[in-house]
mmCIF file of C-alpha atoms in Angstrom:
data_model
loop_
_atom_site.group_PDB
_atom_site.id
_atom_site.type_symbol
_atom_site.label_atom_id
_atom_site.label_comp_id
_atom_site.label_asym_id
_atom_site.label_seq_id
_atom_site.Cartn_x
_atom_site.Cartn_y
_atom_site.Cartn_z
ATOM 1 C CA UNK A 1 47.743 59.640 44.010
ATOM 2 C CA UNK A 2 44.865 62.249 44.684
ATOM 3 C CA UNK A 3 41.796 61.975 43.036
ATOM 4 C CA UNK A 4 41.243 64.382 39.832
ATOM 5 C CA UNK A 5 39.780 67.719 40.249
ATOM 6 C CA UNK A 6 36.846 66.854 38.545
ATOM 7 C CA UNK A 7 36.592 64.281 41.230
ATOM 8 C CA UNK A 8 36.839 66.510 44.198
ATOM 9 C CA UNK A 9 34.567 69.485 42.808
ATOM 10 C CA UNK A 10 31.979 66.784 42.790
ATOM 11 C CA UNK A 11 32.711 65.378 46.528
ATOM 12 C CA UNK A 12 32.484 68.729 47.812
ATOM 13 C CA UNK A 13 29.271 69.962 46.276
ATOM 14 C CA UNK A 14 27.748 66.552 47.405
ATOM 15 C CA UNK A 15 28.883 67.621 50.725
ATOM 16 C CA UNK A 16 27.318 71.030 50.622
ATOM 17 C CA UNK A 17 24.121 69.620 49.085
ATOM 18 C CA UNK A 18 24.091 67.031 51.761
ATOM 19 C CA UNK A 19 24.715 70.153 54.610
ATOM 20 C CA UNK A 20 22.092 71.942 53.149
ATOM 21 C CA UNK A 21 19.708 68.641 53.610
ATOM 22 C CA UNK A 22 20.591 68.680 57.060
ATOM 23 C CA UNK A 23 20.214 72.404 57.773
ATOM 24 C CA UNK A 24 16.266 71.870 56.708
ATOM 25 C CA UNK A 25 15.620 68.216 58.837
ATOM 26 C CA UNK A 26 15.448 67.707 61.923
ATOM 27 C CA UNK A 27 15.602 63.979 62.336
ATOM 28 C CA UNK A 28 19.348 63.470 63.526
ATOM 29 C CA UNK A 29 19.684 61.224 65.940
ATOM 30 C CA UNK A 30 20.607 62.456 69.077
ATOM 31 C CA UNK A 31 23.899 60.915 71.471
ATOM 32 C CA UNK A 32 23.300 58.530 73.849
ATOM 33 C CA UNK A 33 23.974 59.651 77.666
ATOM 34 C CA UNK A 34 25.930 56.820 78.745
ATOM 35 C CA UNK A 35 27.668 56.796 75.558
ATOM 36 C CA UNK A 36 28.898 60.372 76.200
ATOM 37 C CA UNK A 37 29.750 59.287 80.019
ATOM 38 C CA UNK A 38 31.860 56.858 78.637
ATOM 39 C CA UNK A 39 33.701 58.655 75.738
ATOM 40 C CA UNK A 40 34.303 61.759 78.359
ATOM 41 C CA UNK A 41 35.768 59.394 81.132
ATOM 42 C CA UNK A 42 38.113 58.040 78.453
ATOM 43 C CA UNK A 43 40.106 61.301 77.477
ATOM 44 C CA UNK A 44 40.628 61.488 81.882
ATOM 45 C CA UNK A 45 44.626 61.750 81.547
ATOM 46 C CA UNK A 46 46.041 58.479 83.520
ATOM 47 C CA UNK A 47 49.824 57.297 84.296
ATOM 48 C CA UNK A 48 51.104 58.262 80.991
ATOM 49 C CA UNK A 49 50.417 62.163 81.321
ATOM 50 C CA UNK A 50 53.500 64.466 82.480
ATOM 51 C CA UNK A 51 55.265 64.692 85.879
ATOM 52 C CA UNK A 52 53.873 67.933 86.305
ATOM 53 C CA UNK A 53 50.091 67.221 85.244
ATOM 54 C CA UNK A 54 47.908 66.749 88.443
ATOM 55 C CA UNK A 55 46.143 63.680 88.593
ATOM 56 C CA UNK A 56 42.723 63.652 87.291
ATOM 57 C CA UNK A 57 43.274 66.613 85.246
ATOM 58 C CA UNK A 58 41.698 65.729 81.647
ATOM 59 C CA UNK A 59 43.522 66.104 78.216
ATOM 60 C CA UNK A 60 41.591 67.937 75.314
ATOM 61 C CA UNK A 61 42.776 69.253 71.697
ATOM 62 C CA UNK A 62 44.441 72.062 73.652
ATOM 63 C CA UNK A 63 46.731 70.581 76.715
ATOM 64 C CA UNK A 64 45.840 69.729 80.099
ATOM 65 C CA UNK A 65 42.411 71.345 82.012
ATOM 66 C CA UNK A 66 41.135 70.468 85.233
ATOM 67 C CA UNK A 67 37.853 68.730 85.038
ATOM 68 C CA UNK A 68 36.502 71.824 86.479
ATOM 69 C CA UNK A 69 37.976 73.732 83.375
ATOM 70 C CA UNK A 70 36.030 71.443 80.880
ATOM 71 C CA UNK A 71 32.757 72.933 79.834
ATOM 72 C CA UNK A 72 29.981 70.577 78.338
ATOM 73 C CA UNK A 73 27.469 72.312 76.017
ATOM 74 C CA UNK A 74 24.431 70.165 75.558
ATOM 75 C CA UNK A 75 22.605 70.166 72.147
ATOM 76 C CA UNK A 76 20.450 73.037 71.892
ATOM 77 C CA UNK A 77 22.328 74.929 74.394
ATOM 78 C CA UNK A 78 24.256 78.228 73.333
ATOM 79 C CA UNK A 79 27.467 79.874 75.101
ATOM 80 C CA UNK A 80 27.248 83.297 75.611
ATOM 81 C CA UNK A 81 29.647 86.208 74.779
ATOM 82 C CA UNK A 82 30.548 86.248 78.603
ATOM 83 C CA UNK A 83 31.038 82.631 79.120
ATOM 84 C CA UNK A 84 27.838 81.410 80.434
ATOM 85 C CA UNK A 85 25.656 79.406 79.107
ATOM 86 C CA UNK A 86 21.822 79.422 77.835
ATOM 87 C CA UNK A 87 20.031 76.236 78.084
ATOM 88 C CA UNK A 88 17.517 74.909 76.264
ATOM 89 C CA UNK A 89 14.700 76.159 78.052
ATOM 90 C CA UNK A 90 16.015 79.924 77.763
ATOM 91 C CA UNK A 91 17.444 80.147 80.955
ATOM 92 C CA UNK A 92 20.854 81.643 81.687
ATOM 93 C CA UNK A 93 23.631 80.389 84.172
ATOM 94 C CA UNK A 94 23.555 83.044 86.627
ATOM 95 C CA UNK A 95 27.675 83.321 86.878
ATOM 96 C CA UNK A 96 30.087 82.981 84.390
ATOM 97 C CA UNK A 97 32.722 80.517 84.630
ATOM 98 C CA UNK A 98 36.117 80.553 85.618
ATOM 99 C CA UNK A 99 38.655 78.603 85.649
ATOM 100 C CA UNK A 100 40.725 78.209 88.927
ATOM 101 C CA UNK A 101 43.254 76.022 87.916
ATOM 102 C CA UNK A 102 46.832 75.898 86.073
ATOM 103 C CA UNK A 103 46.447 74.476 82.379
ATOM 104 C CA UNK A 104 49.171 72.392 80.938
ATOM 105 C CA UNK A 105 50.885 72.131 77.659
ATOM 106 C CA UNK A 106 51.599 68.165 76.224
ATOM 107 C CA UNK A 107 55.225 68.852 77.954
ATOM 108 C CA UNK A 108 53.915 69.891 81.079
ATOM 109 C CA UNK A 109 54.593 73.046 80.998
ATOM 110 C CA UNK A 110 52.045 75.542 82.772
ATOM 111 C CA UNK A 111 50.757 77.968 80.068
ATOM 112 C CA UNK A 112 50.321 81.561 80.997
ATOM 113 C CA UNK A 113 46.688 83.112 80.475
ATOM 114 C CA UNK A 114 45.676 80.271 78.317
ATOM 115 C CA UNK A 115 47.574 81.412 75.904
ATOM 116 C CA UNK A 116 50.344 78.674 73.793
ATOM 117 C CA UNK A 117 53.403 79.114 74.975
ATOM 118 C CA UNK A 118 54.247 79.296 71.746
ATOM 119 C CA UNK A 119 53.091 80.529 68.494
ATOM 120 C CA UNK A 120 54.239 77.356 66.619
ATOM 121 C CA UNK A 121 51.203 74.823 66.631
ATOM 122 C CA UNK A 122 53.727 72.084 67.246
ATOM 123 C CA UNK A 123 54.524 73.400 70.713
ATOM 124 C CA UNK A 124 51.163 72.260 71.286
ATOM 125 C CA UNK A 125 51.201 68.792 70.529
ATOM 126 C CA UNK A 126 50.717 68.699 66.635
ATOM 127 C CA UNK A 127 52.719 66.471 64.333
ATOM 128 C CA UNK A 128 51.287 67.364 61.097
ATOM 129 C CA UNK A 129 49.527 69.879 59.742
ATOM 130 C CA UNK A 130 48.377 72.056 56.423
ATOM 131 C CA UNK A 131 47.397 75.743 57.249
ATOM 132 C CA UNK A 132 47.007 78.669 55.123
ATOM 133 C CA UNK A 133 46.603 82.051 56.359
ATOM 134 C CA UNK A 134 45.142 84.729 54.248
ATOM 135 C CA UNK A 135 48.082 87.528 54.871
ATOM 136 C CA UNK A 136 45.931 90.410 54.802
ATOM 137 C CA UNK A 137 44.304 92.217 58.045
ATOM 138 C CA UNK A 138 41.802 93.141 55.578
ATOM 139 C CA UNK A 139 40.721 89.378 54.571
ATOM 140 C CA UNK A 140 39.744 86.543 56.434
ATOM 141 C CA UNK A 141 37.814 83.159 56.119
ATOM 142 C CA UNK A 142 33.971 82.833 56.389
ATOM 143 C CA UNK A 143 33.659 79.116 56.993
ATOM 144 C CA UNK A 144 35.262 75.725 55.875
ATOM 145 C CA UNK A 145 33.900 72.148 55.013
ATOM 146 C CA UNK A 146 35.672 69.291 55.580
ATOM 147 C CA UNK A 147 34.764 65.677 54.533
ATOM 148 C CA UNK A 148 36.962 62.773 55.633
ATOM 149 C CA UNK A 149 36.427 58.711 56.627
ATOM 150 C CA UNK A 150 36.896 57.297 60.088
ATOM 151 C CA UNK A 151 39.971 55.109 59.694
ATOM 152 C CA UNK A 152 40.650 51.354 61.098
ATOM 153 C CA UNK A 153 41.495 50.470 64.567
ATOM 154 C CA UNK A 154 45.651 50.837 65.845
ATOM 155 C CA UNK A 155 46.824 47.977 65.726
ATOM 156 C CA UNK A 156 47.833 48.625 69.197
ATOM 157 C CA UNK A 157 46.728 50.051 72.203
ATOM 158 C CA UNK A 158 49.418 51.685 74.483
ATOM 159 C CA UNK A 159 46.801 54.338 76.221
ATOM 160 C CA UNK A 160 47.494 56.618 73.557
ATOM 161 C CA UNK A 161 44.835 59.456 72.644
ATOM 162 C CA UNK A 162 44.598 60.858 68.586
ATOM 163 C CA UNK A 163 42.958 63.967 67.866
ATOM 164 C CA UNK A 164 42.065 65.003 63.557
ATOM 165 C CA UNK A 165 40.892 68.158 62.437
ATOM 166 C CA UNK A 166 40.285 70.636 60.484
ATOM 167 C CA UNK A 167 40.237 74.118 62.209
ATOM 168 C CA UNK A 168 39.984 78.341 62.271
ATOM 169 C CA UNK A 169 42.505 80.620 64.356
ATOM 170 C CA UNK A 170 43.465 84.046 64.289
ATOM 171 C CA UNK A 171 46.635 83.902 63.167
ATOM 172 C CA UNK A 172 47.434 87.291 65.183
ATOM 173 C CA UNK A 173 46.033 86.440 68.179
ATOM 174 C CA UNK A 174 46.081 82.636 69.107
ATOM 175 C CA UNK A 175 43.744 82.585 72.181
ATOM 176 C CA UNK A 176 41.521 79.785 70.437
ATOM 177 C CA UNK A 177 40.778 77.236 67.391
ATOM 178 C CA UNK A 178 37.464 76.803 66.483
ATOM 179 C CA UNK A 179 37.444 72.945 65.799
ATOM 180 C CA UNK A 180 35.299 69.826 64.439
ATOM 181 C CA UNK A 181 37.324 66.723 66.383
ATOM 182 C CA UNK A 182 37.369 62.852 65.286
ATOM 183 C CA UNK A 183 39.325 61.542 68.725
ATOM 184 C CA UNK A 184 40.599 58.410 69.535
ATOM 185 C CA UNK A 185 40.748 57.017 72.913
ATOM 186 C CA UNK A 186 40.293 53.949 75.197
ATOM 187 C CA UNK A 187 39.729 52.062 72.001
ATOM 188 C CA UNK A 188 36.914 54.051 70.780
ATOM 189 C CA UNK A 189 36.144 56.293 67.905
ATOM 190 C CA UNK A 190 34.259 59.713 68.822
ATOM 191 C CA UNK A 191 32.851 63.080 67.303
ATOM 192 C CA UNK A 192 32.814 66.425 69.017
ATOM 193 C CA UNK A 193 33.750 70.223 68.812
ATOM 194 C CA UNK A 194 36.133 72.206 70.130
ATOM 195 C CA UNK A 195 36.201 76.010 70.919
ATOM 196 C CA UNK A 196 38.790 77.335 73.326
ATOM 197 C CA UNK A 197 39.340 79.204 76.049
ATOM 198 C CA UNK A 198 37.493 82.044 77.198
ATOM 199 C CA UNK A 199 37.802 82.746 80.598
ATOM 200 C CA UNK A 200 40.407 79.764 80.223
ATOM 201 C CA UNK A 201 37.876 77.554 79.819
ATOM 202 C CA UNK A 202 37.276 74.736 77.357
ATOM 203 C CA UNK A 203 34.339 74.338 75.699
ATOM 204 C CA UNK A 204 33.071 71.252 74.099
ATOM 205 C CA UNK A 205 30.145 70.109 72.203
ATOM 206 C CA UNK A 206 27.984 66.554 73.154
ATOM 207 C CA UNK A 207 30.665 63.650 72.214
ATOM 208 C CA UNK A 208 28.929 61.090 70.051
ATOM 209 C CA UNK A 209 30.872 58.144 68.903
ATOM 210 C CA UNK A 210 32.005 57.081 65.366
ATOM 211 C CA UNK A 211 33.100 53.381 64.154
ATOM 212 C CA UNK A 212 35.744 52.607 61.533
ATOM 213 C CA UNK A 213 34.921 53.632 57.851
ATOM 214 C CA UNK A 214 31.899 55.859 59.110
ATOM 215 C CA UNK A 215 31.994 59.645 56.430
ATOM 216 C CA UNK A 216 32.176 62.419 58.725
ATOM 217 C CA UNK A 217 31.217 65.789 57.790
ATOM 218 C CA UNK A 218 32.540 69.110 59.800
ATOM 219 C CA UNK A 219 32.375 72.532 59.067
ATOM 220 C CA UNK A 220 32.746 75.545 60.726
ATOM 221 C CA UNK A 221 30.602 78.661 59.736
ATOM 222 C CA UNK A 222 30.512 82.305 61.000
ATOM 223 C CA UNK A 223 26.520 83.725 62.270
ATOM 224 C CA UNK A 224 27.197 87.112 60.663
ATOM 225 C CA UNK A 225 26.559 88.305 57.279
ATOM 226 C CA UNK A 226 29.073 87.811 54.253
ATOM 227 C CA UNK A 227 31.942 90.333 54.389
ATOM 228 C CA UNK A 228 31.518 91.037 57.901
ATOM 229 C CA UNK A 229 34.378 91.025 60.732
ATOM 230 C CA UNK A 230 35.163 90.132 63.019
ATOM 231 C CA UNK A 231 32.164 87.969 63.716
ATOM 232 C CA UNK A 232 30.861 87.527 67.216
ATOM 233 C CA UNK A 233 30.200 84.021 66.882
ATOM 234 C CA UNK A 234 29.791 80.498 64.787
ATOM 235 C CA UNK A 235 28.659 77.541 65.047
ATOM 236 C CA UNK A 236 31.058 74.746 64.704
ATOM 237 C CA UNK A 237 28.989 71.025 63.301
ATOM 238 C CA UNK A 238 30.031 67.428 62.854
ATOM 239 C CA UNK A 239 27.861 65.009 61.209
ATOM 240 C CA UNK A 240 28.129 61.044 60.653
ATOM 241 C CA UNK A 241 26.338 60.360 57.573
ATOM 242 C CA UNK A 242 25.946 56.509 58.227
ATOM 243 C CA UNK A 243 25.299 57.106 62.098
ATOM 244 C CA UNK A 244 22.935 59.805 61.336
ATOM 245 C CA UNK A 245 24.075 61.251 64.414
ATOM 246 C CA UNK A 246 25.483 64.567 64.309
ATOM 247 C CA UNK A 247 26.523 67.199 67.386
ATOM 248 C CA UNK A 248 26.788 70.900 67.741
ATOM 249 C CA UNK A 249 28.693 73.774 69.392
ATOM 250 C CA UNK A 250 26.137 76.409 68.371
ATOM 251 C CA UNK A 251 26.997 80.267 68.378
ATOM 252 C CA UNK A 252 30.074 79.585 70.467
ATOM 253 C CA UNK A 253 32.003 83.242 71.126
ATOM 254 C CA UNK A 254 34.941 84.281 68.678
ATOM 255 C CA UNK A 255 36.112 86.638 71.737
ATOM 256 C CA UNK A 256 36.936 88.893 69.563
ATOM 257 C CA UNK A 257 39.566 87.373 66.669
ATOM 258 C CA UNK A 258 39.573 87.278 63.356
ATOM 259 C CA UNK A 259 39.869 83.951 61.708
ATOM 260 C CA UNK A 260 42.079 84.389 59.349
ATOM 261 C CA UNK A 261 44.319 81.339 59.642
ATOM 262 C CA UNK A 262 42.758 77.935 58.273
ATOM 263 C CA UNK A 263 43.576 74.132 58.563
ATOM 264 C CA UNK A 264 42.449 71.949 56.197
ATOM 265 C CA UNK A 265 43.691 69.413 58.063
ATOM 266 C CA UNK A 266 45.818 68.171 61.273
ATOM 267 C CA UNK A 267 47.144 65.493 63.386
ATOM 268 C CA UNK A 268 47.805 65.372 67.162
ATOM 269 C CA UNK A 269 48.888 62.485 68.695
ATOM 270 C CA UNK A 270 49.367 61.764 72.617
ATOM 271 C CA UNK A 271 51.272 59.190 74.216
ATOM 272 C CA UNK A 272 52.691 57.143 71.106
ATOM 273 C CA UNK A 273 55.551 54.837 71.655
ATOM 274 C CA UNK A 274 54.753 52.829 68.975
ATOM 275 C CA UNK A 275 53.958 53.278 64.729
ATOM 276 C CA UNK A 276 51.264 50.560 65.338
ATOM 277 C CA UNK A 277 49.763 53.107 67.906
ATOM 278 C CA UNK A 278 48.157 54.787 64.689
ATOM 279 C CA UNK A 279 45.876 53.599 62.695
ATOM 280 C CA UNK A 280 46.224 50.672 60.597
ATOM 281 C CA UNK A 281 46.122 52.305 57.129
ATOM 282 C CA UNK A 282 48.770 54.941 57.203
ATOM 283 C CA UNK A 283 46.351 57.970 56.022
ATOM 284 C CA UNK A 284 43.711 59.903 56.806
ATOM 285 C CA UNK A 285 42.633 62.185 54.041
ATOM 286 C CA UNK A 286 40.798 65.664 54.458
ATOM 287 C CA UNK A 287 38.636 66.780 51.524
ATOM 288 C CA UNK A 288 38.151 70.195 52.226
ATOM 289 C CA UNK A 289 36.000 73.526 51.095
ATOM 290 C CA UNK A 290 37.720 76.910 52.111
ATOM 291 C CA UNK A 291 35.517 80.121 51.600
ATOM 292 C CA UNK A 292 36.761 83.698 51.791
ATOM 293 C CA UNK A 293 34.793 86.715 54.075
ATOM 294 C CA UNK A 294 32.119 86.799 50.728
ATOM 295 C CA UNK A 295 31.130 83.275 51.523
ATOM 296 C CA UNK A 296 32.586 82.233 47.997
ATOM 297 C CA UNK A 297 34.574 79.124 47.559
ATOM 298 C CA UNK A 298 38.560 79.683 47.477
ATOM 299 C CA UNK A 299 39.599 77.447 44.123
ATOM 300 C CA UNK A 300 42.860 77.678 45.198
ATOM 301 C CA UNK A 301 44.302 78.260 49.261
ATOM 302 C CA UNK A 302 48.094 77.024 48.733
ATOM 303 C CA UNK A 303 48.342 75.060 51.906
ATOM 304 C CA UNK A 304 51.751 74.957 53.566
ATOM 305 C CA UNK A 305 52.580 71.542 54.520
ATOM 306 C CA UNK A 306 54.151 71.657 57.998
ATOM 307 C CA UNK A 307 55.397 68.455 59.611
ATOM 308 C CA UNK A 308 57.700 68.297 63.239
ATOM 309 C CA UNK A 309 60.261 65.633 62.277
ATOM 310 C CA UNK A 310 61.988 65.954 65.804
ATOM 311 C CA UNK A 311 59.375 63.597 67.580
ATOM 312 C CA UNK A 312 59.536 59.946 68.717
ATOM 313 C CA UNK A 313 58.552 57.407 66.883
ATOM 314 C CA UNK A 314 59.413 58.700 63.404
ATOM 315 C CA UNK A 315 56.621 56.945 61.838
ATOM 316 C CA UNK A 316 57.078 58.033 58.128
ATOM 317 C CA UNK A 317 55.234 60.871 58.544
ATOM 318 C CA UNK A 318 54.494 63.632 55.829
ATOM 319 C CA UNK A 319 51.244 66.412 54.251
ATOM 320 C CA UNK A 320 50.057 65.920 50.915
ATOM 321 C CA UNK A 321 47.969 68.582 49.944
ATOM 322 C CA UNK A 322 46.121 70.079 46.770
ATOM 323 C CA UNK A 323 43.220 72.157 45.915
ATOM 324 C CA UNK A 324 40.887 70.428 48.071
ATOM 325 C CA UNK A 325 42.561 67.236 49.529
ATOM 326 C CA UNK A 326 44.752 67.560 52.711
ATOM 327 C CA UNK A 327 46.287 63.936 53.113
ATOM 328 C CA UNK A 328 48.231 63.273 56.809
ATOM 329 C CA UNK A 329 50.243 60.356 56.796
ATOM 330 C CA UNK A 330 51.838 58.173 59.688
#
């Protein structure tokens, strides 16, 4: 049962109200150093990874990179249009990155140019999903909010690794997903964004980490002006509102696409060979806030409920979705 409507139009203008708190204070607190060491070494893909994956290579929201490949943006850093990065003190690396080194898909399978090998999302690792594209060259999507809870610890621990989003792609041009990320790993909860891959590189914000039953707020938001496309870049947030922590990719590059294709909500699991590998409470529910290219709230985005039904462990997995609710269930 979903909550009423009433119900949700009330969640998600708390959320706004609470974004626009944040957006004037500057009090969050910040990640810990060795906390990030720690959350980074445990996405470092070990025995279970694919024949062909090198070891050491490191699994993100987007297949297999080379360590190398990985890009950390610090808070208050910015990533260029090129690829490099301005720091803090408003210096600029003098060369831009490049990756040197094959990327794999969760198969394996070298992808060519960064690109998916397929268009499908579920070639990519995702089990469940509800997307929504807009169908129109002429329209796209300005930003999205997305509310959700941290859920319990799996009841086991088989070294598998749990990515849930919400996200923005161009539905015409899949080089990247612009992403706020609640990952599971090692045991531990964690918080960080995603954008990927210029220059076949991944980018990824400071990883702070979350606890069970912590409300997480992510959105994604375009720097440009309402009706304007494509926009050159947008900042993708995540914020824990019992934490107070929060972390930022700030005007990360939309190399060029249009963001036209939205997901209110989606799960991709790695290395599950068991239903108790997920967490212990079936679930995890999206509330989410899609807005059209005049920044105004869509009342309505008929999500398409997509779920791969071919994988193992068939763990009674299905999309629920309404006006503002995306539910994934496993």
């Amino acid at each position: 049962m979903f909550p009423s409507e009433n119900s949700h139009s009330i969640r998600i203008v708390s959320v706004v109200a609470a974004l626009v708190i944040l957006a004037i204070c500057t009090g969050a607190v910040a990640a810990q150093e060795n906390d990030e060491v720690s959350l980074n070494q445990a996405l470092t893909a070990g025995p279970n990874r694919p024949a062909n994956v090198p070891q050491g290579y490191v699994l993100t929201p987007f297949g297999y990179f080379d360590p190398s490949c990985v890009q950390k943006i610090a808070e208050g850093e910015t990533l260029l249009a090129d690829g490099r990065v301005k720091h803090r003190d408003g210096t600029v690396a003098a060369n831009v990155p490049v990756c040197r080194y094959p990327r794999y898909d969760r198969h394996g399978v070298a992808m060519v140019s960064g690109a998916p090998a397929q268009i499908n999302p579920e070639a990519s690792g995702w089990i469940e999903n509800a997307n929504v594209a807009t169908g129109s060259a002429k329209e796209w999507y300005s930003g999205l909010v997305a509310f959700w809870v941290v859920p319990p610890q799996p009841p086991e621990n088989n070294g598998q690794v749990l990515f849930y989003f919400p996200g923005l792609e161009d539905i015409n041009d899949t080089l990247s997903i612009l992403q706020p990320v609640l990952q599971w790993a090692g045991g531990q909860w964690a918080m960080a964004n995603w954008n990927c891959c210029l220059n076949n590189i991944t980018t990824e914000s400071t990883v702070i980490p979350v606890q069970p039953n912590d409300r997480i707020i992510g959105t994604i938001a375009g720097d440009c002006r309402s009706g304007r496309a494509p926009c050159a870049s947008w900042t993708v947030f995540s914020f824990d509102a019992d934490s107070g922590e929060s972390t930022t990719l700030k005007h990360t590059p939309s190399d060029g696409q249009v963001f036209n294709w939205a997901f209110g909500g989606v799960m991709e699991p790695y290395y599950v060979v068991s239903c108790d590998d997920y967490p212990a409470d079936t679930s995890l529910a999206f509330d989410v806030l899609l807005f059209d290219r005049h920044l105004r709230p869509i009342r309505d985005p008929s999500w398409s409920e997509a779920v791969n039904t071919t994988v193992t462990p068939q763990c009674n997995y299905g999309v629920k979705a309404s006006d503002y609710e995306v539910q994934v269930d496993y």
